[in-house]
mmCIF file of C-alpha atoms in Angstrom:
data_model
loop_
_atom_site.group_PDB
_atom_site.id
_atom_site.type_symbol
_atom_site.label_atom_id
_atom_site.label_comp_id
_atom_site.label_asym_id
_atom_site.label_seq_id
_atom_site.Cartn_x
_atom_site.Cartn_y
_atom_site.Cartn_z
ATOM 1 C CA UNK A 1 -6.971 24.561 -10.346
ATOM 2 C CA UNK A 2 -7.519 21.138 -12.211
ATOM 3 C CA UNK A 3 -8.929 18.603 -9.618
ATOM 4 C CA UNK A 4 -9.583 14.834 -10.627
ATOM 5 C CA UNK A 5 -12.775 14.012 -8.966
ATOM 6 C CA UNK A 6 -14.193 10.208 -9.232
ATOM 7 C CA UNK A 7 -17.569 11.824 -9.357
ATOM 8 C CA UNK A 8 -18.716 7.887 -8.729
ATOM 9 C CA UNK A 9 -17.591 4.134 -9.658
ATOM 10 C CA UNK A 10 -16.113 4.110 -12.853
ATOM 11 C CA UNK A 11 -16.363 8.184 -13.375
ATOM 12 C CA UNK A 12 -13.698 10.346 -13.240
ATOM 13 C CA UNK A 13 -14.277 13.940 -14.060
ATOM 14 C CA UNK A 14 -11.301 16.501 -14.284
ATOM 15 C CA UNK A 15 -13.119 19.884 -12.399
ATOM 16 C CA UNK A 16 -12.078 23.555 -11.585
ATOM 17 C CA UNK A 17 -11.575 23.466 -7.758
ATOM 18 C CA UNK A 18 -10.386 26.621 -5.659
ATOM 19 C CA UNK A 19 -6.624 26.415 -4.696
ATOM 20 C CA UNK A 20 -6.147 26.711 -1.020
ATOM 21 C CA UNK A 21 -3.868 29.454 0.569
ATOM 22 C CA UNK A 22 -2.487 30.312 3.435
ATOM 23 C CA UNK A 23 -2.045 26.774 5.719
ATOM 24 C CA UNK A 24 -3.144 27.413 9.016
ATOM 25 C CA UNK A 25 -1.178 26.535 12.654
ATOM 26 C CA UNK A 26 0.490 23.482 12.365
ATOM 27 C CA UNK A 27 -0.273 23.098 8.283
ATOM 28 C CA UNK A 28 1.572 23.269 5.170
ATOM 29 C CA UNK A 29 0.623 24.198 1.733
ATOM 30 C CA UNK A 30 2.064 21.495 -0.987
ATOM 31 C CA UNK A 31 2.641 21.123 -4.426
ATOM 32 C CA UNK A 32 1.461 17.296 -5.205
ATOM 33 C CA UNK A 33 4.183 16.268 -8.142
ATOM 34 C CA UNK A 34 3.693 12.490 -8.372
ATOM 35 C CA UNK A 35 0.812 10.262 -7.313
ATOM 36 C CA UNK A 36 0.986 6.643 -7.248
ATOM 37 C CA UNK A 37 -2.275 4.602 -7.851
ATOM 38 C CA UNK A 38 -2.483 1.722 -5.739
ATOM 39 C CA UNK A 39 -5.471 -1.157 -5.053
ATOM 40 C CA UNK A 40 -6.819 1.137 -2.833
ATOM 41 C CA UNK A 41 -7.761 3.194 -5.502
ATOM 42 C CA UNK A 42 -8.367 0.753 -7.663
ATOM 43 C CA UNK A 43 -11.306 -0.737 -5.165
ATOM 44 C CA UNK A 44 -12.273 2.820 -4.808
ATOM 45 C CA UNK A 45 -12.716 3.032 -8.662
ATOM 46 C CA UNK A 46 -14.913 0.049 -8.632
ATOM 47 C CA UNK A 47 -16.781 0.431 -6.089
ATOM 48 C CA UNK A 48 -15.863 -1.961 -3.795
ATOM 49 C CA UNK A 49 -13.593 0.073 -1.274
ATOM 50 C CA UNK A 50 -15.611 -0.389 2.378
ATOM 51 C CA UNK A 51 -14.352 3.489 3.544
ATOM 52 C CA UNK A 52 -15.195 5.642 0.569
ATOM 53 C CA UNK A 53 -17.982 7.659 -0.578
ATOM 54 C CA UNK A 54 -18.095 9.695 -3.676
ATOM 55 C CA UNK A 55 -17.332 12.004 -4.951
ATOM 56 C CA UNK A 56 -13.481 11.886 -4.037
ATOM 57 C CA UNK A 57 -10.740 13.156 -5.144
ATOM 58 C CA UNK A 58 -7.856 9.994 -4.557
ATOM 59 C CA UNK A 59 -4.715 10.084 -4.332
ATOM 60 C CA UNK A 60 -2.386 8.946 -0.833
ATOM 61 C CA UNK A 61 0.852 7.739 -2.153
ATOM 62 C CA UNK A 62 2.219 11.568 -2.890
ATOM 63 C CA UNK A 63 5.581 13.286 -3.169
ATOM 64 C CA UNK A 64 5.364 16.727 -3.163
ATOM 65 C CA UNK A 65 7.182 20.363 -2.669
ATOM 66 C CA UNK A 66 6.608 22.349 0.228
ATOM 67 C CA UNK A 67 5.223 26.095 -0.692
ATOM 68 C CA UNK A 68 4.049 27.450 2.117
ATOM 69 C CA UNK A 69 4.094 26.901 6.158
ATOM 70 C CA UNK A 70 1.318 27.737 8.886
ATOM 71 C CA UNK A 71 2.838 29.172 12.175
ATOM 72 C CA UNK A 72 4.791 26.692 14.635
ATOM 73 C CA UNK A 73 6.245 24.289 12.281
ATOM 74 C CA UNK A 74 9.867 23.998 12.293
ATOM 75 C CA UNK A 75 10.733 20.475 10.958
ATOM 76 C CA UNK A 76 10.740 21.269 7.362
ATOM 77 C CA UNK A 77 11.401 24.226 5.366
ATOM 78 C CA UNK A 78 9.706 25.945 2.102
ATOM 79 C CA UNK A 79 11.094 23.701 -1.095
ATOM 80 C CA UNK A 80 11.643 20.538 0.771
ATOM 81 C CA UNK A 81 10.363 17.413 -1.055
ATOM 82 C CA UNK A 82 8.622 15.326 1.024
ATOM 83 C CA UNK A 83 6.565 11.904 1.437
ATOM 84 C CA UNK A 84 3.355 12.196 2.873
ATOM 85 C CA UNK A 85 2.140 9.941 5.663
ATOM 86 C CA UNK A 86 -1.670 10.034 4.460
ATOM 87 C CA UNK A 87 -3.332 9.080 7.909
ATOM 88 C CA UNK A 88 -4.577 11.879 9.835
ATOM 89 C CA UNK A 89 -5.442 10.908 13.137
ATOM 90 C CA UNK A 90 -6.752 12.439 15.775
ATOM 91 C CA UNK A 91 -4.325 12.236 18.391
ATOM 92 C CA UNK A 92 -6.723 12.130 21.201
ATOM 93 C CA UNK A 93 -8.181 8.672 21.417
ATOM 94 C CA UNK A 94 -7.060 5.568 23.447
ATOM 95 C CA UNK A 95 -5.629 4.502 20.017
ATOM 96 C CA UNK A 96 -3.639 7.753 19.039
ATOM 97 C CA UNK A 97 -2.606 7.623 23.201
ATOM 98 C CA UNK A 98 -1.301 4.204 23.149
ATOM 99 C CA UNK A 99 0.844 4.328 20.058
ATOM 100 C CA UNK A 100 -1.035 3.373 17.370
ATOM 101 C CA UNK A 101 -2.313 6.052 15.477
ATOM 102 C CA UNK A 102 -2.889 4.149 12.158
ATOM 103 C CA UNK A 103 -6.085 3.020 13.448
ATOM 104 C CA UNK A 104 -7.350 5.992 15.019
ATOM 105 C CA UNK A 105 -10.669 6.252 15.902
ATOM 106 C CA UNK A 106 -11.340 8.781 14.338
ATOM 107 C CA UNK A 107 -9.266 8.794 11.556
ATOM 108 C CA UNK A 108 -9.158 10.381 8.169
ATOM 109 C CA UNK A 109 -7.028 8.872 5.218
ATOM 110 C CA UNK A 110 -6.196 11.014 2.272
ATOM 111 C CA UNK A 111 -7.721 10.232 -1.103
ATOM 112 C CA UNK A 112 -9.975 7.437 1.370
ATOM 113 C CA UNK A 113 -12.185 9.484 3.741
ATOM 114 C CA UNK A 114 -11.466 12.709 2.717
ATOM 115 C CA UNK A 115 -9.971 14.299 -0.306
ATOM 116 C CA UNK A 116 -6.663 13.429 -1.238
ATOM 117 C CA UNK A 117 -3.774 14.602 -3.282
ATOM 118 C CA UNK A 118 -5.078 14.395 -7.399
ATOM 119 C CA UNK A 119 -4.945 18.187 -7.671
ATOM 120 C CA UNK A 120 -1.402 20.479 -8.107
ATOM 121 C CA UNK A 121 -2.152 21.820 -4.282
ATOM 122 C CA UNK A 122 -3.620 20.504 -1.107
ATOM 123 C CA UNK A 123 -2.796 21.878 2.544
ATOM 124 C CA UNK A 124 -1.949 18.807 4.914
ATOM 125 C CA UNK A 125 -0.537 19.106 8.596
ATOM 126 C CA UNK A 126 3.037 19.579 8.607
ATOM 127 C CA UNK A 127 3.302 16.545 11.121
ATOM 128 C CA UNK A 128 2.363 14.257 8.581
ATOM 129 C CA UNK A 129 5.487 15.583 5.921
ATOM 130 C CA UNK A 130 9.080 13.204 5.942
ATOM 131 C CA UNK A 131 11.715 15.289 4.154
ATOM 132 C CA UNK A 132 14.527 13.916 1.810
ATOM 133 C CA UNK A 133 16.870 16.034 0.109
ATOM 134 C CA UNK A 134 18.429 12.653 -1.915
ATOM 135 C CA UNK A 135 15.197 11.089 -2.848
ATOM 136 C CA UNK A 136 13.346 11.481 -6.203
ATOM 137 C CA UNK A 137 9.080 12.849 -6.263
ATOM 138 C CA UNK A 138 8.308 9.467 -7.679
ATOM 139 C CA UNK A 139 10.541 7.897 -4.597
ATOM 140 C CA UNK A 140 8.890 9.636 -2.283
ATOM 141 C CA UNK A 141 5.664 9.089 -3.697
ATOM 142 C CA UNK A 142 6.287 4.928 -3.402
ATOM 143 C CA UNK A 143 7.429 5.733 0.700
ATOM 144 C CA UNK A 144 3.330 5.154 1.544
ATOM 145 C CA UNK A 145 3.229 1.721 -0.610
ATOM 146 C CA UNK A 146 6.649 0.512 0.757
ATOM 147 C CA UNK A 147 5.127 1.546 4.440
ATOM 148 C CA UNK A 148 2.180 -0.877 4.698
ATOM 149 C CA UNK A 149 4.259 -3.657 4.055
ATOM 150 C CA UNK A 150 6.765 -2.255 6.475
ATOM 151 C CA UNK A 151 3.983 -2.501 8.856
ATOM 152 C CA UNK A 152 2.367 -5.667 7.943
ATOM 153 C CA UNK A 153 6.107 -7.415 8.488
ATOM 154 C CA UNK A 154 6.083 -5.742 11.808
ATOM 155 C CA UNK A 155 3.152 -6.759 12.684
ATOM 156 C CA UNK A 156 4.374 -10.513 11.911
ATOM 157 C CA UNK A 157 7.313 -10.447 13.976
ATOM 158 C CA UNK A 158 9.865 -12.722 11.545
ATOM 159 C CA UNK A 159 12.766 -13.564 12.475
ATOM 160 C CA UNK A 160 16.043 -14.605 10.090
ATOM 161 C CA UNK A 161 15.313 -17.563 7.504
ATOM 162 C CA UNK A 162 11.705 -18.281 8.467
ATOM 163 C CA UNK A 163 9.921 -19.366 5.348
ATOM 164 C CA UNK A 164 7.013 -17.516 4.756
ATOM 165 C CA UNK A 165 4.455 -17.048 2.491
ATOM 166 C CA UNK A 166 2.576 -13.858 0.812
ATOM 167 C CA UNK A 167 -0.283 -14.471 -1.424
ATOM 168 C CA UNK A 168 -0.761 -11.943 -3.975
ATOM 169 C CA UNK A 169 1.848 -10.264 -5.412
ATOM 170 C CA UNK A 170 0.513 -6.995 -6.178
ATOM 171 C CA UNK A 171 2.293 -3.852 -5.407
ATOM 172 C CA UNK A 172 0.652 -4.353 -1.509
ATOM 173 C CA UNK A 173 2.185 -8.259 -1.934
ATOM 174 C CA UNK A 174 5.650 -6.325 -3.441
ATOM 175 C CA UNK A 175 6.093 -4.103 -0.349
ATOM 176 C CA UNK A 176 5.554 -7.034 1.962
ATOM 177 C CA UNK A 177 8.130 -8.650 -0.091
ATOM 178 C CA UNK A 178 10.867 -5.905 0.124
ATOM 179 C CA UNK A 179 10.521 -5.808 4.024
ATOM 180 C CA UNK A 180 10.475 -9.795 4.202
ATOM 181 C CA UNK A 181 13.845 -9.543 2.896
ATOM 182 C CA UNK A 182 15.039 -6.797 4.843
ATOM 183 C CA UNK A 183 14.155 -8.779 7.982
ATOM 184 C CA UNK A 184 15.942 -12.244 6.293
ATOM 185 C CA UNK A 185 12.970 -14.522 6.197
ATOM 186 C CA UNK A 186 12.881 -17.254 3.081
ATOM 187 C CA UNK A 187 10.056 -15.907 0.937
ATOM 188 C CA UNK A 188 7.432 -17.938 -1.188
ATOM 189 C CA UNK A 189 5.192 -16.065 -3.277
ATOM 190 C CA UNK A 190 1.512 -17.360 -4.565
ATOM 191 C CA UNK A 191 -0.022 -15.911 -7.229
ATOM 192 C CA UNK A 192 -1.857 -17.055 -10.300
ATOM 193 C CA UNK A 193 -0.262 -14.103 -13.086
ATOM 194 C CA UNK A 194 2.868 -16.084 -14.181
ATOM 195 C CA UNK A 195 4.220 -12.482 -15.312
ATOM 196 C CA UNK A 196 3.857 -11.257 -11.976
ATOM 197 C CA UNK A 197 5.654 -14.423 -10.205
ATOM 198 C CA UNK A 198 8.688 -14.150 -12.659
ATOM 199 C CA UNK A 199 8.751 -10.327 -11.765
ATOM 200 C CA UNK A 200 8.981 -11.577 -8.398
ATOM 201 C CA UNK A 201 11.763 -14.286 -8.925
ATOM 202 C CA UNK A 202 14.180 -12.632 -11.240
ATOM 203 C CA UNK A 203 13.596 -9.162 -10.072
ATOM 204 C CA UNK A 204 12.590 -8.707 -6.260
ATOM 205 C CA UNK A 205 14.487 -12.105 -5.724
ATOM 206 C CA UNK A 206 11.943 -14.386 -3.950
ATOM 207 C CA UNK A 207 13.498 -17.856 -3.258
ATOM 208 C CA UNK A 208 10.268 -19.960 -4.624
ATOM 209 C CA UNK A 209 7.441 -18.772 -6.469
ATOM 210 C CA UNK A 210 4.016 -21.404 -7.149
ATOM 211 C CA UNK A 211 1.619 -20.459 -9.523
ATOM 212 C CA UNK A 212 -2.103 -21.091 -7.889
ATOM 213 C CA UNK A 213 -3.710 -23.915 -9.679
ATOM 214 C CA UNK A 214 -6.420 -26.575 -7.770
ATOM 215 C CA UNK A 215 -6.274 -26.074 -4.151
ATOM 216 C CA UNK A 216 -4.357 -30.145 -3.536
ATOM 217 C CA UNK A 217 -1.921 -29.300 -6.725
ATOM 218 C CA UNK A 218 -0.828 -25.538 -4.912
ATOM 219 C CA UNK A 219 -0.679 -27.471 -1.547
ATOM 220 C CA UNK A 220 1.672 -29.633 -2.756
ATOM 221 C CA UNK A 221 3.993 -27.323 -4.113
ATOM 222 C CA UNK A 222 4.270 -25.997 -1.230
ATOM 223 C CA UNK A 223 4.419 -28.408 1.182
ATOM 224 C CA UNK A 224 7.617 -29.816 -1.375
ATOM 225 C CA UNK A 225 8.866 -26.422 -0.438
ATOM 226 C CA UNK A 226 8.575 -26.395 3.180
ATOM 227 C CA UNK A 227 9.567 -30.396 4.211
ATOM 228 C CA UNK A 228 5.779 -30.752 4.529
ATOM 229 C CA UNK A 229 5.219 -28.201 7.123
ATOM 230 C CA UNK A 230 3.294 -25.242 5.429
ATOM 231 C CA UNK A 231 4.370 -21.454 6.539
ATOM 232 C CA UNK A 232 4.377 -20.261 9.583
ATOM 233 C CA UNK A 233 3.743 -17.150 8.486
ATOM 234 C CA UNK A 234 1.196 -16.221 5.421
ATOM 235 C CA UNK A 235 0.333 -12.737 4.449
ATOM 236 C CA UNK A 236 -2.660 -12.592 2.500
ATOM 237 C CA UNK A 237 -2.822 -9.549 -0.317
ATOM 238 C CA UNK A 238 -4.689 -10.004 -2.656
ATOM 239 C CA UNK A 239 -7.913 -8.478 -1.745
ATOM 240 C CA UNK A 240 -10.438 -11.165 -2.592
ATOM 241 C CA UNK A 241 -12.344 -12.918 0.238
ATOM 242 C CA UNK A 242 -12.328 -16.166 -1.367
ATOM 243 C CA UNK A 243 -8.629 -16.139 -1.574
ATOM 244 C CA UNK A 244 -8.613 -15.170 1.966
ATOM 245 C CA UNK A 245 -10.728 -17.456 3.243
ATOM 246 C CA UNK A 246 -8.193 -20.359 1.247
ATOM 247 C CA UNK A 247 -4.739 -18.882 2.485
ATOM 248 C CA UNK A 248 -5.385 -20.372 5.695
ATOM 249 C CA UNK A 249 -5.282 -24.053 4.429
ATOM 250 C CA UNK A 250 -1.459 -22.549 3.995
ATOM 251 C CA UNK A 251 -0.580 -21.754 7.738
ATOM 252 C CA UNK A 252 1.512 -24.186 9.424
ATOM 253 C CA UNK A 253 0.171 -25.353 13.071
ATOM 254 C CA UNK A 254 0.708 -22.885 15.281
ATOM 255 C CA UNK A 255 1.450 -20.143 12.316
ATOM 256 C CA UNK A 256 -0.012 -16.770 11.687
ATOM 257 C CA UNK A 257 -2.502 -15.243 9.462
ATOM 258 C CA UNK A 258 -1.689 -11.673 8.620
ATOM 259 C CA UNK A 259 -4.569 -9.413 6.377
ATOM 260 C CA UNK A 260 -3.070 -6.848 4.746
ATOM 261 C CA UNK A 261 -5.312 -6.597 1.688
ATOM 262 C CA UNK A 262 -9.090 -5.954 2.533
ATOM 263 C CA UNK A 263 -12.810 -6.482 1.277
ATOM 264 C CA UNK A 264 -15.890 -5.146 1.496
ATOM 265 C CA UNK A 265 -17.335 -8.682 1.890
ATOM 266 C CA UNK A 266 -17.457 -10.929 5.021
ATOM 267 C CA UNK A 267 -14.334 -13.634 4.867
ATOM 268 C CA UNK A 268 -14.922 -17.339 5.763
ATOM 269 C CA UNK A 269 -13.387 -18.757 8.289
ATOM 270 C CA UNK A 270 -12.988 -22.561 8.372
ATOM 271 C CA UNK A 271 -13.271 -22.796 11.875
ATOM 272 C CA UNK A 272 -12.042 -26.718 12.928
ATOM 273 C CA UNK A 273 -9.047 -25.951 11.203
ATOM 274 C CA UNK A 274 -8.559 -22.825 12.458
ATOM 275 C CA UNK A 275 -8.643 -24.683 16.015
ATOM 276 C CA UNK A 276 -6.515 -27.271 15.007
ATOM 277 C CA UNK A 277 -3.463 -26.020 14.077
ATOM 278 C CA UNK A 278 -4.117 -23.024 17.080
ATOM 279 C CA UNK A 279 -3.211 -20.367 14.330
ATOM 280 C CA UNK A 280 -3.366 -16.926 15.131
ATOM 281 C CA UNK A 281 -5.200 -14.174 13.095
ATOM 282 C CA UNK A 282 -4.176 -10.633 12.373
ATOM 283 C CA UNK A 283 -5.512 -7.628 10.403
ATOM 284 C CA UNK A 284 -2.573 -4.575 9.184
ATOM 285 C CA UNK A 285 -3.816 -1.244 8.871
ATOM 286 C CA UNK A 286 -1.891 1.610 7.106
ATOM 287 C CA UNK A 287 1.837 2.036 9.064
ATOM 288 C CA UNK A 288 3.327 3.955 11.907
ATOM 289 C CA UNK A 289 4.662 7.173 11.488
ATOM 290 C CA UNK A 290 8.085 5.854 12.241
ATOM 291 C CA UNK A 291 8.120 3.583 9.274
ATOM 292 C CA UNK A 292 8.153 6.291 6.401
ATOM 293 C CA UNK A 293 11.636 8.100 7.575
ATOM 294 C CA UNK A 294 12.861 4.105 8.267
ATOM 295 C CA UNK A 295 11.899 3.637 4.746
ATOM 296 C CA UNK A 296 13.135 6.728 3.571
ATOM 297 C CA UNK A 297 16.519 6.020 5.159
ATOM 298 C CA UNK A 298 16.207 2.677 3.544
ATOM 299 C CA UNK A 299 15.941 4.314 -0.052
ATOM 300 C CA UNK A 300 18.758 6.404 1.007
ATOM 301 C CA UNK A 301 21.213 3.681 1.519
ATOM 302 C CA UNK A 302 20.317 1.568 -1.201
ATOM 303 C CA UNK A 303 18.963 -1.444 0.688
ATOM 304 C CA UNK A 304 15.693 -1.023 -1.233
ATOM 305 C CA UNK A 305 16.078 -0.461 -5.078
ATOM 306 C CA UNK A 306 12.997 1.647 -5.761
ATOM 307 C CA UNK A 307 14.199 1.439 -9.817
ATOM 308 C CA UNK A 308 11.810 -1.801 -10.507
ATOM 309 C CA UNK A 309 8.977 -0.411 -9.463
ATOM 310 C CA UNK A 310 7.276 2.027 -11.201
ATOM 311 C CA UNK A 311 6.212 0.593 -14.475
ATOM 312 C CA UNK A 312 3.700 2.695 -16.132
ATOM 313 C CA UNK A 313 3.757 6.619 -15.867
ATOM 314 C CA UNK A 314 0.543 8.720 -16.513
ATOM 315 C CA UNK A 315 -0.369 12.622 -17.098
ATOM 316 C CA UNK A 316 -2.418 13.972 -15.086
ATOM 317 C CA UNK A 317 -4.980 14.647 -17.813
ATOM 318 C CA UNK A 318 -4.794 11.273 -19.495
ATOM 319 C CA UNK A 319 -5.931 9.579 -16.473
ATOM 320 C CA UNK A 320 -9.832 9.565 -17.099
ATOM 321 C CA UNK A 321 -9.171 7.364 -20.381
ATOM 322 C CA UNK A 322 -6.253 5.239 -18.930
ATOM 323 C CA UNK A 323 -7.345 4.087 -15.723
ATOM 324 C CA UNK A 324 -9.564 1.672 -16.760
ATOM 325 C CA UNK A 325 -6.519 -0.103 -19.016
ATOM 326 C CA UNK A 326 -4.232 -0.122 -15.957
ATOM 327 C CA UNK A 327 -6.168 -2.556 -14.024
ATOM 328 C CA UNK A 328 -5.934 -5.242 -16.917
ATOM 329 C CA UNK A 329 -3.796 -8.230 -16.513
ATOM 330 C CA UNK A 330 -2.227 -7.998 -19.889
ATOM 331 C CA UNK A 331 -1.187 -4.298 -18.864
ATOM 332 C CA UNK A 332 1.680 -5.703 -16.510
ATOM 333 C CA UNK A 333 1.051 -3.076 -14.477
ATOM 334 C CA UNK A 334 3.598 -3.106 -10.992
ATOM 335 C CA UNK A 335 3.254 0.686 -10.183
ATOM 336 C CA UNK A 336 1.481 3.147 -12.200
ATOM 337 C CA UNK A 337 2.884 7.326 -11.150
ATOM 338 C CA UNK A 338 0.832 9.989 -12.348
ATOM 339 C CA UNK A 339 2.602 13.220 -12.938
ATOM 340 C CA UNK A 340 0.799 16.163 -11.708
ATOM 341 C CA UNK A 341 3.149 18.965 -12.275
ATOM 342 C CA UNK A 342 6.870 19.791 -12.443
#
């Protein structure tokens, strides 16, 4: 079968691979329709994502059709289409014991630390597969997006019309966005893509957006926003450690800090400040399995509108030659989907 292999940074190669058969105990054989690239891959592309080695085949966000099941799995039935939950744990450790599988010890993302889903078949365990009869492939494949910022809002507790803020407003930014809203909070979004920001205002509804400028002109905006007392509450996604290491000039006293993007670089911390306003610092890795049938019910009921997302669509084929053009500004890229097969 065609396999897209990123061979290394900045090299895909489309390769024969041999098509797996017959999914053992607990497995299921898929058919990978739609792939959504993400700034996961996008760091992997480059170079510059801390947990992959090459080559890889990417690919994480995936809706696919079930073709075949190993023995002992019951939840789902040949021809479902499903979202995959990407993160195989172990489900041995202290981690996977204590509820919190998404940082497993010993854990193996799809498309990250081991092959993923940019080939027409892959066997995965059937655990990891969250049926919907209602929901499109391309749906499905935006569940695993929509779930880390299900997680990351989790993870920040917010309560009804607490202003926050999320820096970045990439599709990782976006998802943190939709579940923002869901929970009722008053969102500000910092970015410096004025494209973006008006995506974010007239489309995903944000009640402020602030351009990034000089460091004093972007605090002021948002301190005009806030009555002067800064967000109690900033999620930082964009990725880049010096934009990390400035979002927390934007936490009120007493606020949080919440990582959901990541580097490969050490971040600064500006430690007296960090003291000072007794602010408290949190990483968000991947979601809980819970969150992708919340989401999926979500879809379902129309409380997230899944229409504005996906902006560009690729073939399978084409995506040696296109990548690179995707990650351009001037591309206005919000989701890319490849198509793998129909």
């Amino acid at each position: 079968m065609k396999t897209l292999v990123l061979e290394e940074p900045k090299k895909f190669r489309i390769q024969q691979t041999t098509q797996p058969v017959h999914p053992g105990p607990g497995d299921a054989l898929v058919r990978v329709h739609r792939v959504g690239i993400c700034g996961t891959d996008v760091s992997g592309y480059l170079g510059k994502m801390p947990f992959m080695t090459y080559p890889r085949i990417m690919g994480h966000e995936l809706g696919v059709e079930v073709m075949q099941l190993g023995d002992g799995v019951s939840h789902i039935q040949v021809g479902d289409r499903c979202s995959v939950e990407p993160y195989i744990n172990c489900g041995h450790c202290m981690q996977c014991r204590t509820g919190k599988p998404n940082c497993c010890k010993n854990l193996q993302v799809l498309g990250v630390h081991t092959d993923g889903g940019m080939r027409p078949f892959v066997i995965v365990p059937a655990r990891k597969l969250h049926p919907s009869s209602k929901l499109s492939l391309a749906q499905l494949a935006l569940v695993e997006t929509l779930a880390i910022g299900c997680h990351a809002v989790d993870r920040g507790e917010l309560q009804p019309k607490q202003q926050i803020l999320i820096v970045g407003a990439g599709p990782i930014g976006l998802s943190v966005l939709e579940f923002a809203r869901v929970a009722g909070a008053e969102i500000t979004v910092l970015d410096m893509n004025p494209a973006r920001l008006e995506f974010c205002r007239t489309v995903m509804k944000a009640d402020h957006v602030v351009e990034l400028r000089d460091l004093p002109t972007t605090l002021k905006e948002l301190e005009s926003i806030t009555g002067g007392e800064l967000f109690s509450c900033v999620f930082d996604a964009t990725g880049n450690a010096g934009a990390m290491a400035t979002s927390f000039q934007y936490v009120s006293f007493g606020g949080r800090m919440i990582y959901v993007g990541i580097v490969s670089t050490d971040v600064a911390l500006p430690d007296p400040l960090f003291h000072r306003r007794e602010m408290t610092l949190m990483g968000t890795r991947n979601a809980l399995p819970g969150d992708f049938p919340r989401i999926i019910q979500l879809i379902e009921a129309g409380r997230i509108d899944t229409q504005p997302w996906i902006s560009h669509e690729v073939i399978f084929e084409d995506v040696p030659n296109r990548f690179p053009d995707l990650m351009k500004p001037d591309a206005q890229v919000i989701k890319a989907m490849i198509t793998v097969g129909d």
